[in-house]
Coordinates of C-alpha atoms in Angstrom, one line a residue:
M246 CA 72.4 122.0 100.7
R247 CA 71.6 124.6 103.3
S248 CA 75.1 126.6 104.7
K249 CA 74.6 125.8 108.2
F250 CA 74.2 121.9 107.4
K251 CA 77.3 122.1 105.6
V252 CA 78.9 124.1 108.4
F253 CA 77.9 121.1 111.0
I254 CA 79.4 118.5 108.5
L255 CA 82.6 120.2 108.2
A256 CA 82.8 120.7 111.9
A257 CA 82.1 117.0 112.4
L258 CA 84.4 115.9 110.0
A259 CA 87.3 118.1 111.2
V260 CA 86.9 116.6 114.6
W261 CA 86.7 113.2 113.2
Y262 CA 89.9 113.8 110.9
I263 CA 91.9 115.1 114.2
F264 CA 91.0 112.2 115.9
Q265 CA 91.9 110.1 113.4
A266 CA 95.3 111.9 113.1
R267 CA 96.0 111.9 116.7
S268 CA 95.2 107.9 116.6
A269 CA 97.7 107.4 113.8
I270 CA 100.5 109.6 115.5
N271 CA 100.1 107.7 118.9
R272 CA 99.8 104.1 117.5
L273 CA 102.5 103.7 114.7
S274 CA 106.2 102.7 115.4
P275 CA 108.9 104.7 114.0
T276 CA 108.5 104.3 110.1
Y277 CA 111.6 103.6 108.2
D278 CA 113.2 107.3 107.9
E279 CA 111.4 108.8 110.6
P280 CA 114.4 108.6 113.3
F281 CA 116.8 110.0 110.6
H282 CA 114.6 112.9 109.5
L283 CA 114.0 113.5 113.5
A284 CA 117.9 113.5 114.4
A285 CA 119.1 115.4 110.9
G286 CA 116.4 118.5 111.9
Y287 CA 117.8 118.4 115.4
V288 CA 121.5 118.2 114.2
M289 CA 120.7 121.2 112.0
L290 CA 119.0 123.5 114.7
H291 CA 121.3 122.8 117.1
N292 CA 124.5 122.3 115.3
R293 CA 123.5 124.2 111.9
D294 CA 125.3 121.2 110.2
Y295 CA 123.2 120.9 107.1
R296 CA 125.3 118.2 105.4
Y297 CA 125.1 115.9 108.0
Q298 CA 122.3 113.9 106.6
G299 CA 123.9 113.4 103.2
L300 CA 121.9 116.1 101.3
W301 CA 119.4 113.7 100.7
H302 CA 116.5 116.3 101.7
P303 CA 116.1 120.1 102.0
P304 CA 115.8 120.8 105.7
L305 CA 112.3 122.7 106.2
A306 CA 110.2 119.5 107.1
E307 CA 112.8 118.2 108.8
M308 CA 113.7 121.2 111.0
L309 CA 110.0 122.0 111.9
A310 CA 109.5 118.3 113.2
A311 CA 112.6 118.9 115.4
A312 CA 111.5 122.5 116.5
P313 CA 109.2 121.1 119.4
L314 CA 112.0 118.9 121.1
K315 CA 114.2 122.3 121.8
F316 CA 110.8 123.3 124.4
F317 CA 111.0 120.1 126.0
S318 CA 111.8 120.4 129.8
E319 CA 115.4 121.0 130.8
S320 CA 115.5 117.1 132.3
H321 CA 113.7 115.8 129.3
R322 CA 115.2 117.7 126.4
P323 CA 117.4 115.2 123.9
I324 CA 121.0 115.4 124.2
L325 CA 123.1 115.6 120.9
Q326 CA 125.8 113.6 121.2
T327 CA 127.9 114.4 118.3
V328 CA 131.1 112.8 120.1
H329 CA 129.6 109.4 119.1
P330 CA 131.7 108.0 116.2
A331 CA 128.5 107.4 113.8
Y332 CA 128.3 111.0 113.8
S333 CA 131.4 112.0 112.6
R334 CA 131.8 108.7 110.4
G335 CA 128.4 109.8 108.6
R336 CA 126.5 106.6 109.5
N337 CA 123.5 108.7 109.7
Y338 CA 120.8 105.7 110.6
E339 CA 123.0 104.6 113.3
F340 CA 123.4 108.0 114.9
A341 CA 119.8 108.5 114.6
D342 CA 119.0 105.5 116.3
F343 CA 121.4 106.4 119.1
F344 CA 119.7 109.5 119.3
L345 CA 116.2 108.3 119.3
Y346 CA 116.8 105.3 121.8
Q347 CA 119.5 106.3 123.7
N348 CA 118.5 109.6 125.1
R349 CA 116.7 110.9 128.0
A350 CA 113.6 111.9 126.1
D351 CA 111.3 109.0 125.5
P352 CA 111.3 108.2 121.9
E353 CA 108.0 107.9 121.2
R354 CA 107.2 111.3 122.7
M355 CA 109.9 113.0 120.4
L356 CA 108.3 111.2 117.2
R357 CA 104.9 112.4 118.5
A358 CA 106.1 115.9 118.8
G359 CA 107.5 115.6 115.5
R360 CA 104.5 114.3 114.2
W361 CA 102.4 116.9 115.2
A362 CA 104.5 119.7 114.1
I363 CA 104.1 118.5 110.5
F364 CA 100.5 118.1 110.7
L365 CA 99.6 121.7 112.2
F366 CA 102.0 123.3 110.2
F367 CA 101.2 122.0 106.6
G368 CA 97.8 121.2 107.4
P369 CA 96.4 124.5 107.5
L370 CA 98.4 125.4 104.7
L371 CA 96.7 122.7 102.7
I372 CA 93.2 123.9 103.7
V373 CA 93.7 127.7 102.5
S374 CA 95.2 126.4 99.4
L375 CA 92.2 124.6 98.6
W376 CA 89.8 127.0 100.0
F377 CA 91.2 129.7 97.6
L378 CA 91.6 127.5 94.5
S379 CA 88.2 126.0 95.1
G380 CA 86.6 129.7 94.8
L381 CA 88.1 130.1 91.4
L382 CA 86.5 126.9 90.1
S383 CA 83.1 127.3 91.7
S384 CA 81.5 128.8 94.6
G385 CA 80.5 125.6 96.5
A386 CA 83.7 123.8 95.4
A387 CA 85.7 124.2 98.6
F388 CA 82.9 122.4 100.6
W389 CA 83.3 119.2 98.7
S390 CA 87.1 119.4 98.5
F391 CA 87.1 119.6 102.4
I392 CA 85.0 116.4 102.4
L393 CA 87.2 114.5 100.2
L394 CA 90.3 115.6 101.6
A395 CA 88.7 113.9 104.9
L396 CA 88.4 110.8 102.8
E397 CA 91.8 110.7 101.3
P398 CA 93.9 108.4 103.7
N399 CA 97.5 108.6 102.1
L400 CA 97.6 112.3 102.9
L401 CA 96.4 111.6 106.0
A402 CA 99.0 108.7 106.6
H403 CA 101.8 111.1 105.7
A404 CA 100.8 114.1 107.2
T405 CA 101.2 112.1 110.7
L406 CA 104.8 111.1 109.8
V407 CA 107.9 113.0 110.1
T408 CA 108.9 113.0 106.7
T409 CA 109.0 115.5 103.8
D410 CA 106.6 113.8 101.5
Y411 CA 103.2 115.6 103.1
A412 CA 105.1 118.8 103.0
S413 CA 106.1 118.6 99.1
A414 CA 102.5 117.8 98.0
V415 CA 101.1 120.5 100.4
M416 CA 103.5 122.8 98.8
T417 CA 103.3 121.9 95.3
L418 CA 99.4 123.2 95.7
A419 CA 100.4 126.4 97.7
V420 CA 102.8 127.6 95.6
F421 CA 100.0 127.4 92.5
A422 CA 97.6 129.0 94.7
A423 CA 100.0 131.7 95.8
A424 CA 100.8 132.2 92.1
C425 CA 97.2 132.3 91.0
F426 CA 96.4 134.9 94.0
Y427 CA 98.8 137.0 92.2
F428 CA 97.4 137.0 89.0
K429 CA 94.1 137.4 90.5
H430 CA 95.1 140.4 92.7
P431 CA 98.3 141.5 91.6
S432 CA 100.1 143.6 94.4
R433 CA 103.0 144.1 96.6
L434 CA 101.3 141.5 99.2
G435 CA 100.6 138.9 96.7
A436 CA 104.3 139.1 95.1
V437 CA 105.4 138.4 98.7
G438 CA 103.3 135.6 99.5
F439 CA 104.6 133.9 95.9
G440 CA 108.2 134.2 97.3
L441 CA 107.3 132.9 100.2
A442 CA 105.6 129.7 99.0
L443 CA 108.1 129.5 96.4
A444 CA 110.7 129.2 98.7
L445 CA 109.1 127.0 101.5
G446 CA 108.3 124.8 98.2
L447 CA 111.6 124.3 97.4
L448 CA 112.7 123.7 100.8
S449 CA 110.4 120.9 101.2
K450 CA 111.6 118.4 99.0
Y451 CA 114.2 118.7 96.0
T452 CA 111.8 117.0 93.6
N453 CA 109.7 120.2 93.9
G454 CA 112.7 122.0 92.0
M455 CA 112.4 119.7 89.5
G456 CA 109.0 120.4 89.0
L457 CA 109.4 124.2 88.4
A458 CA 109.0 123.9 84.6
P459 CA 105.1 124.1 84.5
L460 CA 105.4 126.9 86.8
V461 CA 107.7 128.8 84.7
L462 CA 105.0 127.7 81.8
F463 CA 102.3 129.4 84.0
F464 CA 104.3 132.6 84.3
A465 CA 105.0 132.2 80.5
L466 CA 101.5 132.1 79.4
E467 CA 100.5 134.8 82.0
R468 CA 103.2 137.3 80.9
K469 CA 100.6 139.7 79.4
R470 CA 98.9 140.2 82.6
F471 CA 102.0 140.3 84.3
L472 CA 103.7 142.8 82.3
A473 CA 100.8 144.9 81.9
H474 CA 100.8 146.0 85.7
A475 CA 103.0 149.1 85.9
A476 CA 104.7 147.8 89.2
W477 CA 105.7 144.5 87.8
R478 CA 109.4 145.1 88.4
A479 CA 109.0 146.0 92.0
H480 CA 106.7 143.1 92.5
A481 CA 109.1 140.7 91.2
A482 CA 111.6 142.2 93.7
W483 CA 109.5 141.8 96.5
A484 CA 109.2 138.4 95.5
A485 CA 112.8 137.7 95.3
L486 CA 113.6 139.3 98.6
A487 CA 110.8 137.0 100.3
F488 CA 112.6 134.3 98.8
A489 CA 115.8 135.0 100.0
V490 CA 114.7 135.8 103.5
V491 CA 113.2 132.3 103.6
F492 CA 116.4 130.7 102.6
F493 CA 118.7 132.9 104.5
V494 CA 116.7 131.9 107.8
V495 CA 116.0 128.1 107.1
Y496 CA 120.0 127.6 106.3
Q497 CA 121.1 130.4 109.4
G498 CA 122.9 132.2 107.0
S499 CA 125.2 129.0 105.6
S500 CA 125.9 129.0 101.9
P501 CA 123.1 128.5 99.7
G502 CA 125.4 126.2 97.9
I503 CA 124.3 123.4 100.1
Y504 CA 121.1 123.3 98.2
A505 CA 122.6 123.1 95.0
D506 CA 124.7 120.3 96.0
G507 CA 121.6 118.6 97.3
F508 CA 119.9 119.0 94.1
R509 CA 122.4 117.3 92.1
N510 CA 122.6 114.5 94.8
L511 CA 119.1 113.7 93.7
F512 CA 120.0 113.3 90.0
K513 CA 122.7 110.7 91.4
Q514 CA 120.1 108.9 93.4
V515 CA 117.5 108.9 90.7
E516 CA 119.9 107.3 88.0
R517 CA 121.0 104.5 90.4
G518 CA 117.7 103.0 91.0
R519 CA 116.8 100.5 93.8
S520 CA 115.1 97.5 94.2
S521 CA 111.6 97.6 94.1
F522 CA 108.3 95.0 94.2
F523 CA 105.2 95.5 92.0
W524 CA 102.8 92.7 91.2
G525 CA 105.0 89.9 91.9
R526 CA 107.8 91.1 89.9
H527 CA 111.3 92.7 91.2
S528 CA 113.2 95.5 89.3
N529 CA 115.8 98.1 90.5
Q530 CA 115.0 100.0 87.3
G531 CA 111.0 100.7 88.0
W532 CA 108.1 100.3 85.6
L533 CA 106.1 102.7 83.8
F534 CA 102.7 102.0 85.1
Y535 CA 104.0 101.3 88.8
F536 CA 102.4 104.9 89.9
P537 CA 99.3 104.9 88.0
A538 CA 98.4 101.2 89.3
A539 CA 99.5 102.4 92.6
L540 CA 97.1 105.4 92.0
L541 CA 94.4 102.9 90.9
L542 CA 94.9 100.6 94.2
K543 CA 95.6 103.0 96.9
T544 CA 93.2 105.9 96.3
N545 CA 89.7 105.5 98.2
L546 CA 87.1 105.2 95.1
P547 CA 84.9 108.0 95.5
V548 CA 87.9 110.5 95.6
L549 CA 89.3 108.9 92.7
A550 CA 85.9 109.0 90.3
A551 CA 85.2 112.5 91.9
G552 CA 89.0 113.4 90.7
L553 CA 88.6 111.9 87.2
A554 CA 85.4 113.9 86.7
G555 CA 86.8 117.1 87.9
A556 CA 89.7 116.7 85.3
A557 CA 87.3 116.3 82.6
L558 CA 85.3 119.4 83.7
A559 CA 88.5 121.2 83.8
L560 CA 89.7 120.4 80.4
I561 CA 86.1 121.3 78.9
A562 CA 86.1 124.3 80.7
Y563 CA 89.8 125.3 79.5
R564 CA 88.8 124.7 75.9
K565 CA 85.8 127.4 76.3
T566 CA 87.6 129.9 78.3
R567 CA 91.3 129.6 77.6
E568 CA 91.8 130.3 81.4
T569 CA 95.4 129.5 82.2
Y570 CA 94.9 128.3 85.8
L571 CA 92.6 125.7 84.4
L572 CA 95.5 124.3 82.3
M573 CA 98.0 124.3 84.9
A574 CA 95.6 122.5 87.5
L575 CA 95.9 119.2 85.3
I576 CA 99.7 120.1 84.0
L577 CA 100.9 120.2 87.7
P578 CA 99.7 116.6 88.9
A579 CA 100.4 115.1 85.6
T580 CA 103.9 116.3 85.7
S581 CA 104.3 114.9 89.1
L582 CA 103.1 111.5 88.0
A583 CA 104.8 111.6 85.3
M584 CA 108.6 112.4 87.1
A585 CA 107.9 109.8 89.7
S586 CA 106.8 107.2 86.7
F587 CA 109.9 107.6 84.7
S588 CA 112.2 107.6 87.9
K589 CA 114.3 104.7 88.8
V590 CA 113.1 104.7 92.8
Q591 CA 109.8 103.2 93.0
I592 CA 109.3 102.1 96.4
G593 CA 106.2 104.0 97.6
L594 CA 103.1 106.2 96.4
R595 CA 104.8 108.9 98.5
Y596 CA 106.6 109.9 95.4
A597 CA 103.6 111.0 93.7
L598 CA 101.8 112.1 96.9
S599 CA 101.9 115.5 95.2
F600 CA 99.1 114.1 92.9
Y601 CA 96.7 114.0 95.6
P602 CA 95.9 117.7 96.5
F603 CA 94.8 118.4 92.6
L604 CA 92.6 115.2 92.7
I605 CA 90.8 116.6 95.7
L606 CA 90.8 120.1 94.2
L607 CA 88.9 119.0 90.8
G608 CA 86.9 116.4 92.9
G609 CA 85.2 119.0 94.6
W610 CA 84.6 121.2 91.7
A611 CA 82.9 117.8 90.0
L612 CA 80.9 117.3 93.0
A613 CA 79.8 121.1 93.3
W614 CA 79.0 120.9 89.6
I615 CA 76.6 117.9 90.3
E616 CA 75.0 119.5 93.2
G617 CA 74.7 122.7 91.2
R618 CA 72.7 121.2 88.0
R619 CA 70.6 118.8 90.4
S620 CA 72.0 115.9 87.9
P621 CA 70.7 112.4 88.7
W622 CA 74.2 111.6 89.7
R623 CA 73.6 113.6 93.0
W624 CA 71.8 110.9 94.3
L625 CA 74.8 108.8 94.2
A626 CA 77.1 110.9 96.0
A627 CA 75.9 110.7 99.5
P628 CA 76.3 106.7 99.3
A629 CA 79.2 107.0 97.3
L630 CA 80.9 109.3 100.0
L631 CA 79.5 107.2 102.8
F632 CA 81.0 103.9 101.5
G633 CA 84.2 106.1 101.1
F634 CA 84.2 107.1 104.7
L635 CA 83.6 103.7 105.8
S636 CA 86.5 102.5 103.7
V637 CA 88.7 104.9 105.7
E638 CA 87.5 104.1 108.9
R639 CA 88.3 100.1 108.5
S640 CA 91.9 101.1 107.7
S641 CA 92.5 103.3 110.9
P642 CA 94.8 103.9 112.4
W643 CA 96.8 102.2 109.6
F644 CA 96.3 104.6 106.9
L645 CA 99.9 104.0 105.5
A646 CA 98.7 100.6 104.6
Y647 CA 95.3 101.6 103.0
F648 CA 94.1 99.7 100.1
N649 CA 90.9 99.8 98.2
E650 CA 87.9 97.6 97.5
F651 CA 90.0 96.8 94.0
A652 CA 93.0 95.7 96.1
G653 CA 91.0 93.8 98.5
G654 CA 91.4 96.5 101.1
P655 CA 94.4 96.9 103.4
S656 CA 94.7 93.3 104.0
G657 CA 95.3 92.7 100.1
G658 CA 97.8 95.4 99.4
W659 CA 101.2 93.2 100.0
R660 CA 100.1 91.2 96.6
Y661 CA 100.5 94.4 94.9
F662 CA 103.0 96.5 96.5
T663 CA 105.6 96.7 99.4
D664 CA 107.8 99.1 101.3
S665 CA 106.2 102.5 102.2
N666 CA 103.3 101.7 100.3
N667 CA 102.3 99.6 103.0
D668 CA 105.2 98.2 105.3
W669 CA 107.3 101.0 106.6
G670 CA 108.1 99.5 110.1
Q671 CA 104.9 100.8 111.6
G672 CA 103.3 98.1 113.0
L673 CA 106.3 96.7 115.8
G674 CA 104.4 98.0 118.5
E675 CA 101.1 96.5 117.5
L676 CA 103.2 93.4 117.3
A677 CA 104.3 93.4 120.6
R678 CA 101.0 93.9 122.1
H679 CA 99.3 90.9 120.3
V680 CA 102.5 88.7 121.3
K681 CA 102.1 89.5 124.7
S682 CA 98.5 89.5 124.6
Q683 CA 99.2 85.3 123.9
G684 CA 101.2 85.2 126.7
V685 CA 104.6 84.9 124.6
D686 CA 107.7 86.4 125.6
C687 CA 110.0 86.0 122.6
L688 CA 109.9 85.1 119.0
Y689 CA 111.6 84.7 115.5
L690 CA 111.4 88.2 113.7
S691 CA 112.3 89.5 110.1
Y692 CA 111.4 92.9 110.6
F693 CA 111.7 95.2 107.9
G694 CA 112.2 98.7 109.8
T695 CA 114.4 101.0 112.2
G696 CA 112.2 100.6 115.2
D697 CA 113.5 98.9 118.0
P698 CA 112.0 95.5 119.0
N699 CA 113.1 96.0 122.6
Y700 CA 111.8 99.3 123.3
Y701 CA 108.5 97.5 123.3
G702 CA 109.6 94.7 125.4
L703 CA 110.0 92.3 122.8
K704 CA 112.8 89.7 123.1
Y705 CA 113.4 88.3 119.3
V706 CA 115.9 86.2 117.5
P707 CA 116.5 88.1 114.1
V708 CA 116.0 86.0 110.8
G709 CA 116.2 88.0 107.7
M710 CA 116.2 91.6 109.3
V711 CA 116.1 94.5 106.7
S712 CA 117.3 97.6 108.9
N713 CA 119.7 100.4 108.7
A714 CA 120.0 100.4 112.4
Q715 CA 122.1 97.4 114.0
R716 CA 119.5 94.5 115.4
T717 CA 121.2 91.9 117.1
G718 CA 118.2 90.2 119.0
N719 CA 118.6 89.1 122.3
S720 CA 121.1 86.0 123.4
E721 CA 118.6 84.6 126.1
C722 CA 115.5 84.5 124.0
R723 CA 114.4 81.0 122.9
P724 CA 111.1 81.2 121.0
E725 CA 110.9 77.2 120.7
R726 CA 110.4 76.7 124.4
E727 CA 107.4 79.2 124.3
K728 CA 103.7 77.7 124.0
K729 CA 103.5 79.1 120.4
I730 CA 106.5 79.3 118.2
Y731 CA 106.1 82.6 116.6
F732 CA 107.9 84.0 113.4
A733 CA 107.0 87.2 112.3
V734 CA 107.8 88.6 108.8
S735 CA 107.0 92.0 107.4
S736 CA 105.5 91.8 104.3
T737 CA 108.4 93.8 102.3
N738 CA 110.5 90.8 103.2
Y739 CA 107.7 87.9 103.0
Q740 CA 107.7 89.5 99.3
A741 CA 111.5 89.3 99.0
T742 CA 112.0 93.0 97.9
Y743 CA 115.6 93.5 99.2
F744 CA 116.8 90.1 99.2
A745 CA 118.8 88.3 96.1
D746 CA 117.0 85.1 96.8
R747 CA 113.5 86.2 95.6
K748 CA 112.2 82.9 97.3
I749 CA 113.6 83.2 100.5
F750 CA 110.2 83.1 102.2
A751 CA 108.1 81.2 99.8
W752 CA 107.9 78.3 102.1
L753 CA 105.2 80.5 103.7
R754 CA 102.8 80.6 100.9
P755 CA 100.7 77.3 101.9
L756 CA 100.8 78.4 105.4
E757 CA 98.0 80.3 107.2
A758 CA 99.2 83.3 109.3
E759 CA 97.6 83.7 112.5
V760 CA 97.0 87.4 112.2
F761 CA 98.1 90.2 109.6
L762 CA 99.0 93.1 111.9
A763 CA 99.1 97.1 111.0
G764 CA 98.6 96.0 107.1
S765 CA 102.4 95.1 107.2
I766 CA 103.2 92.1 109.4
F767 CA 102.4 88.6 109.1
L768 CA 102.4 86.1 112.2
Y769 CA 102.7 82.7 112.1
D770 CA 102.6 79.7 114.7
L771 CA 104.8 77.3 113.7
A772 CA 104.5 75.0 116.7
R773 CA 102.7 72.3 114.4
E774 CA 104.5 73.2 111.1
P775 CA 107.7 70.5 111.3
Q776 CA 108.5 71.4 107.5
A777 CA 108.3 75.4 108.2
R778 CA 110.7 74.7 111.2
Q779 CA 112.9 73.0 108.9
K780 CA 113.3 75.6 106.6
L781 CA 113.2 78.4 109.2
A782 CA 116.2 76.7 111.0
A783 CA 118.1 76.5 107.7
L784 CA 117.8 80.2 107.4
L785 CA 119.2 80.5 111.0
E786 CA 122.2 78.2 110.4
L787 CA 122.9 80.6 107.2
E788 CA 123.4 83.2 109.7
G789 CA 125.6 81.2 111.7
R790 CA 123.0 80.7 114.7
H791 CA 123.4 77.4 115.1
E792 CA 122.6 76.9 118.4
Q793 CA 118.9 78.6 117.9
A794 CA 118.6 76.2 114.9
Q795 CA 119.3 73.4 116.7
G796 CA 116.6 74.2 119.5
L797 CA 114.5 74.9 117.2
M798 CA 114.6 71.4 115.4
A799 CA 114.6 69.5 118.6
A800 CA 111.6 71.1 120.0
P801 CA 108.9 68.8 120.3
Y802 CA 105.9 69.2 117.6

């Protein structure tokens, strides 16, 4: 394939990719943890309070996301009101809700600024890392890796959110790239680069620290090459200095013991477990095959096929050449997947997101191998990649809810997984737009998320809401008087992921939803469903909403 044509394809894909990112950044309502992360980052930047967020995450991604808020104009710059009782009492989500929705800056403007910061900081690091590592594998692999990156919706989904997951995935690959660069070009610059990358990686997510064992193995296998260099001690010192400087800058001179405390807290959370849903079953202990199944059902099929072929190539090549980086390109993603699979916290593929950069890297190598040998398989590459492109396009901008054709596409994923796999609160604005387009002012709502329905002009009666933010609804809202008696339920709640009564919404199963929004929210019209209205009224009674229950039952059919 001619180089000019390749440049044209990459340029076109880059424009398309940025457009898709912009669409997701602008359309998604706050996902469950975004207000928490954004507020935490602003607290750390403004007050240097690194213990505010309960040591759930290292500060890097949160501080980067919050940094643009400091550059808002004086009249729109967010105010940090630490006198709020939720701040002093450690009610982090409550304070985050107050920070986002009771501030002088528009909530969506704050979120968009934070999302762009994550995308623009870590995105280029991912591209540079893929470019360098692809060059080690094959001269043409980088082109194909970039193609597969554009077709991978899970990375794009988390690249456009204020969370730590994308940062963690990118920095896992970046640290590996920095180590490979040093071993290929041992120098002071390479040592400093490795120290910087390692520090940024550890400051992205605590689980990155748990993945250090493969890196130690890498250095152990390359020790002869490392120790053979006359200046290895000086290089080690430069790497350590760069590492220390990054920690000092990010923590603004605070005690490094804070990081150690957070790392210890991680083990407590992993052991504690959390309720999750997988293929019709519930557990707080997890399943060994949860993440492999999620990878199988949520990965774009051409990317998955190319990545697995590339893994086979790497294994064959390692057996021939004994090049350590080939082995590590397999061990690092396998470690990420194994750590997630044995964890008791299984609430989303994002916990194994670090698998994807390596899948893309190896997949690019496989496609370059096919191209270079003029294999008969090359005739399948173009239609397969076009199929993958259309698969991603049809899920836009709801990449968070992407599922491949094995799962029935984005509209079928709720049957297998919930929570951040597909339903993380992102569809609240979309729900409001649809309800208003139908001439309806208020509805019954069972929402999973921390977004504020009232911000989108949505009046509601809460029914089985799952949120860390207080949502009491609107007392004047009477959905039974609307021309359509709407009941909206998030798919996480539909599958009773966090309810003791696993059949709480089983009565909805015989009904056909009017629409399934954002890959996450079912919307039902109960105007002509007397039995369903009785069930809903019973739930209202359980929540002490007697007046609303009676009104619903008294409404004409």
